[in-house]
C-alpha positions as semicolon CSV with decimal commas, in nm:
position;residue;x (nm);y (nm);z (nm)
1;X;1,941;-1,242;0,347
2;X;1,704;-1,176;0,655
3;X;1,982;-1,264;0,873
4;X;2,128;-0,996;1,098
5;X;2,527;-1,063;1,028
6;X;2,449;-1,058;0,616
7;X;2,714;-0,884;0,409
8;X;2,580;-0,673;0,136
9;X;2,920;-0,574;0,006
10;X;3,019;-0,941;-0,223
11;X;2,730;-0,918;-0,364
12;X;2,692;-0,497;-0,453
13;X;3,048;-0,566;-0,634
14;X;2,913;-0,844;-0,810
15;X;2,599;-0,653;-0,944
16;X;2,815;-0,394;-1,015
17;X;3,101;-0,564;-1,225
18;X;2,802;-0,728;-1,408
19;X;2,648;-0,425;-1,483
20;X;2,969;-0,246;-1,579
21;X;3,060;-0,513;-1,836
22;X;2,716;-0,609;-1,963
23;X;2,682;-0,179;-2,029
24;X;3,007;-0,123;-2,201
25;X;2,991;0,031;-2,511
26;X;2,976;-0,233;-2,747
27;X;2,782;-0,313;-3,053
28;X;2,695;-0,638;-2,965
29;X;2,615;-0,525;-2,615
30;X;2,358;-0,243;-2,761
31;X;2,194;-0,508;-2,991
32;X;2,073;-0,670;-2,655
33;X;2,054;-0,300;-2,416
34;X;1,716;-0,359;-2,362
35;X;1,671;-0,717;-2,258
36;X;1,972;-0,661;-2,009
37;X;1,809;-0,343;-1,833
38;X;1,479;-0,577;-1,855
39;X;1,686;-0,849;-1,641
40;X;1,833;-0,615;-1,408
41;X;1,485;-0,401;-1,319
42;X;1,327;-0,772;-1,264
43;X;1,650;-0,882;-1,002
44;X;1,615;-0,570;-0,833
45;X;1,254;-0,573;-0,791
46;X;1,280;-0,938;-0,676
47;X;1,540;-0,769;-0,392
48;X;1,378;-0,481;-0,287
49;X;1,396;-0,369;0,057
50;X;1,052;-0,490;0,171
51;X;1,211;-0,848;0,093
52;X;1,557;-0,858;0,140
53;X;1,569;-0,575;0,419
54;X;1,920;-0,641;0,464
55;X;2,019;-0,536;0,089
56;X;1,839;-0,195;0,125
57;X;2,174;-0,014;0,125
58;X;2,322;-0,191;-0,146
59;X;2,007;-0,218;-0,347
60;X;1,981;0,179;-0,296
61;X;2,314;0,243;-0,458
62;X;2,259;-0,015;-0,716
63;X;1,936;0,163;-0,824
64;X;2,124;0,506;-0,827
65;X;2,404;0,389;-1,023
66;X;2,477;0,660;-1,265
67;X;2,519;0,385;-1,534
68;X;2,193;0,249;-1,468
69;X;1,995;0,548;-1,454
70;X;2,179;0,686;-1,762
71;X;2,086;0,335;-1,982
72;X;1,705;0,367;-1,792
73;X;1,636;0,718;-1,879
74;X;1,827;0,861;-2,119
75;X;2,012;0,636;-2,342
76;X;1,756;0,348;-2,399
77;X;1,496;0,496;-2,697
78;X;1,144;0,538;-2,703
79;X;1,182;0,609;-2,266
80;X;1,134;0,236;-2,294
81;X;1,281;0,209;-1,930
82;X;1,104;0,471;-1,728
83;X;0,800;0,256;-1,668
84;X;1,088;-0,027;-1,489
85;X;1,293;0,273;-1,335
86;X;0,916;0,369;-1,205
87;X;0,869;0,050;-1,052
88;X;1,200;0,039;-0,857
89;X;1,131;0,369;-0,676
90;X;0,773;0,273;-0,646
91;X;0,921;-0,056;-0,399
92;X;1,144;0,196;-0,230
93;X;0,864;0,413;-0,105
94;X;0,670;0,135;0,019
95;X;0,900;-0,004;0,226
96;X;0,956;0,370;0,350
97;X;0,576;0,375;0,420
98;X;0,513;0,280;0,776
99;X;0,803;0,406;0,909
100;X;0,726;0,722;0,765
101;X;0,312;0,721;0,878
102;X;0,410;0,635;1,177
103;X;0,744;0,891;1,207
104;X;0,922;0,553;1,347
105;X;1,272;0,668;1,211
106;X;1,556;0,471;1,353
107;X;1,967;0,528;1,279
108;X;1,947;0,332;1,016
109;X;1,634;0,439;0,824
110;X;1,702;0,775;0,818
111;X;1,995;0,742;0,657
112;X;1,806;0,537;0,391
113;X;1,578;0,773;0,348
114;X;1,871;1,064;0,345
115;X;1,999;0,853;0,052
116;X;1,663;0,861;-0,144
117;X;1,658;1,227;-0,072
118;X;1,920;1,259;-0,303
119;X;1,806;1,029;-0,609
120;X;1,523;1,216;-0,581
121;X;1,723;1,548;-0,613
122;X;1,947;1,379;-0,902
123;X;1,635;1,295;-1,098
124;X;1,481;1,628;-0,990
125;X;1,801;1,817;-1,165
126;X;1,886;1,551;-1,469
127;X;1,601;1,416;-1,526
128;X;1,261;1,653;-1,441
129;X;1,017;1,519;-1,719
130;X;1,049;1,146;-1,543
131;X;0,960;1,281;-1,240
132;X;0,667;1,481;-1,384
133;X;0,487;1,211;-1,583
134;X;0,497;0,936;-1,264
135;X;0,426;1,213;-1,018
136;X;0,081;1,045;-0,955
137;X;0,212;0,683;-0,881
138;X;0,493;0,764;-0,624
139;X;0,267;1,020;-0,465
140;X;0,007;0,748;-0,436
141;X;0,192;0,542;-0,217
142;X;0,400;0,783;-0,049
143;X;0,238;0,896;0,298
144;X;0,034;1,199;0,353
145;X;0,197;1,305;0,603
146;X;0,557;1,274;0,407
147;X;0,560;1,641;0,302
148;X;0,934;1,682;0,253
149;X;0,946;1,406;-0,009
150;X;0,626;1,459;-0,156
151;X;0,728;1,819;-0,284
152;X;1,090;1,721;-0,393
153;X;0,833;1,539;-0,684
154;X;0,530;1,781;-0,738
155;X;0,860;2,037;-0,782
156;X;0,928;1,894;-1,073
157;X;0,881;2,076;-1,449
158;X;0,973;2,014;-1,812
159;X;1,263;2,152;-1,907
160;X;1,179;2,350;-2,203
161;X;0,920;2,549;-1,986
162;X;1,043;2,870;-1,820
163;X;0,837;2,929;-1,480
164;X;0,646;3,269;-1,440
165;X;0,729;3,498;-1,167
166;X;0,425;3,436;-0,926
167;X;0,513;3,755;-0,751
168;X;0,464;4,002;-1,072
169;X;0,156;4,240;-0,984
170;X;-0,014;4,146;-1,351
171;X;0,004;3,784;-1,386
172;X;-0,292;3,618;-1,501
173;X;-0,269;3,205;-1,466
174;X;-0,542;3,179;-1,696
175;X;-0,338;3,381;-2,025
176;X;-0,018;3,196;-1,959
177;X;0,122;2,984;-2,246
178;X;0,087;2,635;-2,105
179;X;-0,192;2,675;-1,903
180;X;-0,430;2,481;-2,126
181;X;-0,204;2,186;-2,189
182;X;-0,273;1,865;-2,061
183;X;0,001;1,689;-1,810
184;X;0,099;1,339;-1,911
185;X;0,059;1,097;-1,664
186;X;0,143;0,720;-1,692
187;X;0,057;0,594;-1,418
188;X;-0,312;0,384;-1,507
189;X;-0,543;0,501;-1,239
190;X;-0,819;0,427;-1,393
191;X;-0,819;0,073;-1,338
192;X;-0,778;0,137;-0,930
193;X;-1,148;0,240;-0,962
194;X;-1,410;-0,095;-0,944
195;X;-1,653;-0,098;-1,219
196;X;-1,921;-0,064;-1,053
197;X;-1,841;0,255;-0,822
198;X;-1,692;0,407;-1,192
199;X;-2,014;0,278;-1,395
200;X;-2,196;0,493;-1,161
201;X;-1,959;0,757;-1,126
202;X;-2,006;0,803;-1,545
203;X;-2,357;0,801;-1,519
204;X;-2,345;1,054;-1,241
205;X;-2,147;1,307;-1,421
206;X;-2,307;1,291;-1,731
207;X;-2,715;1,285;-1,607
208;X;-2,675;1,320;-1,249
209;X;-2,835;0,976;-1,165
210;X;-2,883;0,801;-0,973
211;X;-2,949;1,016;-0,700
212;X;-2,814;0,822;-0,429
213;X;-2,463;0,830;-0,538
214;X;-2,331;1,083;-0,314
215;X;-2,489;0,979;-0,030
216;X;-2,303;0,627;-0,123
217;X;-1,942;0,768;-0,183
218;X;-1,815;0,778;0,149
219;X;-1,895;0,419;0,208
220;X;-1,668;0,319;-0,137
221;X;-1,424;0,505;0,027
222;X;-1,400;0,404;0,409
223;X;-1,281;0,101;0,497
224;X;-1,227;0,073;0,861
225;X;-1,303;0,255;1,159
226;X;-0,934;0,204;1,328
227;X;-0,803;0,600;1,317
228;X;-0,544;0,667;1,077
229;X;-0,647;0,383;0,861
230;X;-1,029;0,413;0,758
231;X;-0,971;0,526;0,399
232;X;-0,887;0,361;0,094
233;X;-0,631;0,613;0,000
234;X;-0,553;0,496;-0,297
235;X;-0,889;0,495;-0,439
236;X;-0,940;0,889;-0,319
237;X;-0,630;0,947;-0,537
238;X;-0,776;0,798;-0,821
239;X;-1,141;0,924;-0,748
240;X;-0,979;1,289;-0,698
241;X;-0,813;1,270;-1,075
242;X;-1,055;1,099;-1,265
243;X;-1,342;1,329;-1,161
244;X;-1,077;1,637;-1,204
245;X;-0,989;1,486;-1,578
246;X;-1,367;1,436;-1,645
247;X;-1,446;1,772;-1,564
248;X;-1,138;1,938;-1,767
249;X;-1,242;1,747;-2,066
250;X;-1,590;1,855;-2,049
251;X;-1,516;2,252;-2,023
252;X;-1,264;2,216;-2,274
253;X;-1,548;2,081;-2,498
254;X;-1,656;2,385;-2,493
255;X;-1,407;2,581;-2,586
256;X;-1,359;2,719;-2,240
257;X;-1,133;2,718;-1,956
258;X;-1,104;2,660;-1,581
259;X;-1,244;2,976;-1,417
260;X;-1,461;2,991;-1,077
261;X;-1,793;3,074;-1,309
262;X;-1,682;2,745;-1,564
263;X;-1,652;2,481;-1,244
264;X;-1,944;2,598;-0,992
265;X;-2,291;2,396;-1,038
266;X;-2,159;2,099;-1,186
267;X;-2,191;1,746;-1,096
268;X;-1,772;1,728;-1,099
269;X;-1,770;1,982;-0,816
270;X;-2,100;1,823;-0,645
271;X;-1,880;1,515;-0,577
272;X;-1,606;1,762;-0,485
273;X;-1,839;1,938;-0,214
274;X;-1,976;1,582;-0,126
275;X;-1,634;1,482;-0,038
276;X;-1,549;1,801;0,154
277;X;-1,855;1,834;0,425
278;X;-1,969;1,418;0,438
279;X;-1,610;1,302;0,559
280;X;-1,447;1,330;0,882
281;X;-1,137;1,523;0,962
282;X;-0,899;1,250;0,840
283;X;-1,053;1,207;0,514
284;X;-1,083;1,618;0,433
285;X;-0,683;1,571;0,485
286;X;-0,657;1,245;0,275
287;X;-0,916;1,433;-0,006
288;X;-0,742;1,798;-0,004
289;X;-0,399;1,603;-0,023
290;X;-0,501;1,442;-0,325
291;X;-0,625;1,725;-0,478
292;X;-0,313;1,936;-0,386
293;X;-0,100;1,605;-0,573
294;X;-0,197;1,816;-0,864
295;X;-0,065;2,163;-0,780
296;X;0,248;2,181;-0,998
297;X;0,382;2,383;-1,318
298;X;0,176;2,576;-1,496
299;X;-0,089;2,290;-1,678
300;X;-0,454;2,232;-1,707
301;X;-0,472;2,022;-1,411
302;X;-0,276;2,283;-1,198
303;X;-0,515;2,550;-1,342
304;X;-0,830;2,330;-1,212
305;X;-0,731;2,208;-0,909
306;X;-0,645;2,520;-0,769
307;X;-0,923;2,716;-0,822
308;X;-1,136;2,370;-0,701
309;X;-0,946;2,430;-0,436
310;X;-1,051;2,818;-0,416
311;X;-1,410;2,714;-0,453
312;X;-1,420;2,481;-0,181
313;X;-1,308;2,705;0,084
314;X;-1,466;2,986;-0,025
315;X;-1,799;2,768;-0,012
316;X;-1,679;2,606;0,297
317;X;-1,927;2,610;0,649
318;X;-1,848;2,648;0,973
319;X;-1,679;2,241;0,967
320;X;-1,511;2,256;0,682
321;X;-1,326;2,565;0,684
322;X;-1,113;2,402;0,915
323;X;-0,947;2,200;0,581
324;X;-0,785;2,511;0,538
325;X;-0,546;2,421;0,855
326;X;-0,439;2,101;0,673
327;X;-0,335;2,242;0,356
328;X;-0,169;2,557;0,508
């Protein structure tokens, strides 16, 4: 399949016919929905791009079947496929990844990446709640600097929720109806986090101790010195929402909410300010990108992260103001 003079099109029609006639409507057929989806995800991820390069178009309109994203999201109960349908899109971005870090678009990959465009937009318009609870995992491995497709995502927002005007003279974030609610997100990120950085991490939050952890942090975090490629971006992502989480959880324990006086002088927003002046100019982007990840319809992480965001710049010195350039 690696070789140059490959033809995709035999085998698209014979995924397709398959998937046709294994997804008719037929009792027999819908005894056994799941386990066929099941067998279909695992083939696909077995093909992906990064691979079988030379079945990326096919494999793209496979994926985007309406059949198969109807039976992944919508028909099959429980949203039993989403994690699968997840997985699939989380391939496709990482073969997209270096072309896209490095802006190394040829012919051919940009219309690729014209075609994921528009799943994305599908799945933006049909299906908004899939993109909202997975939001974390595809902008994990997505590239920073992959703006364009990183918004089509954080866009996202249940469908039963009605958007405020942000332009109406008396809004205040902090009164609005979903403000308070936890986002789900299924993406584990906990586990990305090694024991021992998150056993410290805990005990840091909670008592403060020990003392050296901040002057530690950037060291968990950088992993090279080659520009472009000294973070562990990953690990910010996950560092960036489990502090955030901890620190939600905690002021909602007492019966409070996100406001600049509620977040200031706290160990959550000492590792925030930690973050913020000890790294270089690369990881300020990498760190204010993950923290902007969470900037989306109206929730209790949007309502923390922003004014964490407010904090920091209003705190900033003289070297860190400039992470206001990045974000703006």
């Amino acid at each position: 399949m690696r070789n140059r003079v490959f033809q995709q099109l035999p085998y698209h029609r014979t995924f397709i016919m398959l998937l046709l006639e294994l997804c008719a409507p037929d009792d027999v057929l819908e005894s056994i929905n799941f386990q066929v989806l099941t067998a279909f995800s695992y083939t696909f991820h077995l093909l992906r791009p990064s691979k079988a390069p030379a079945f990326a178009y096919a494999w793209l309109e496979l994926i985007s079947h309406r059949i198969f994203i109807a039976r992944m999201l919508q028909i099959t109960p429980q949203q039993k496929g989403w994690a699968m349908y997840a997985q699939l899109l989380v391939d496709l971005f990482k073969f997209f990844a270096p072309f896209l870090r490095n802006n190394q678009l040829t012919k051919p990959t940009q219309l690729l990446y014209k075609g994921t465009l528009r799943v994305l937009l599908v799945l933006l318009h049909d299906f908004p709640e899939f993109l909202c609870d997975y939001h974390y995992g595809f902008c994990d491995v997505i590239p920073p600097n992959c703006i364009q497709m990183r918004n089509l995502i954080l866009s996202a927002f249940p469908r039963h929720m009605r958007l405020p005007d942000p332009f109406m003279p008396d809004l205040k974030v902090d009164l609005l109806k979903d403000i308070a609610s936890s986002p789900r997100i299924l993406t584990n990120f906990t586990t990305v986090i090694p024991q021992t950085l998150k056993k410290n991490l805990d005990s840091y939050l909670k008592s403060r101790s020990p003392v050296t952890f901040l002057t530690e942090l950037r060291g968990h975090l950088q992993v090279s010195n080659e520009p472009g490629m000294r973070y562990n971006i990953t690990l910010m992502n996950a560092l960036v929402l489990y502090v955030g989480t901890q620190a939600i959880s905690y002021i909602q324990s007492m019966c409070k909410v996100p406001v600049m006086g509620n977040i200031t002088h706290s160990p959550h927003m000492d590792v925030y300010q930690n973050l913020a002046i000890d790294l270089d100019t690369e990881g300020r982007y990498l760190f204010l990108n993950a923290i902007a990840n969470h900037l989306r319809y109206p929730n209790s992480h949007t309502h923390y992260f922003s004014c964490t965001l407010l904090y920091l710049f209003a705190e900033a010195n003289t070297e860190a103001i400039q992470v206001c350039n990045f974000v703006t």
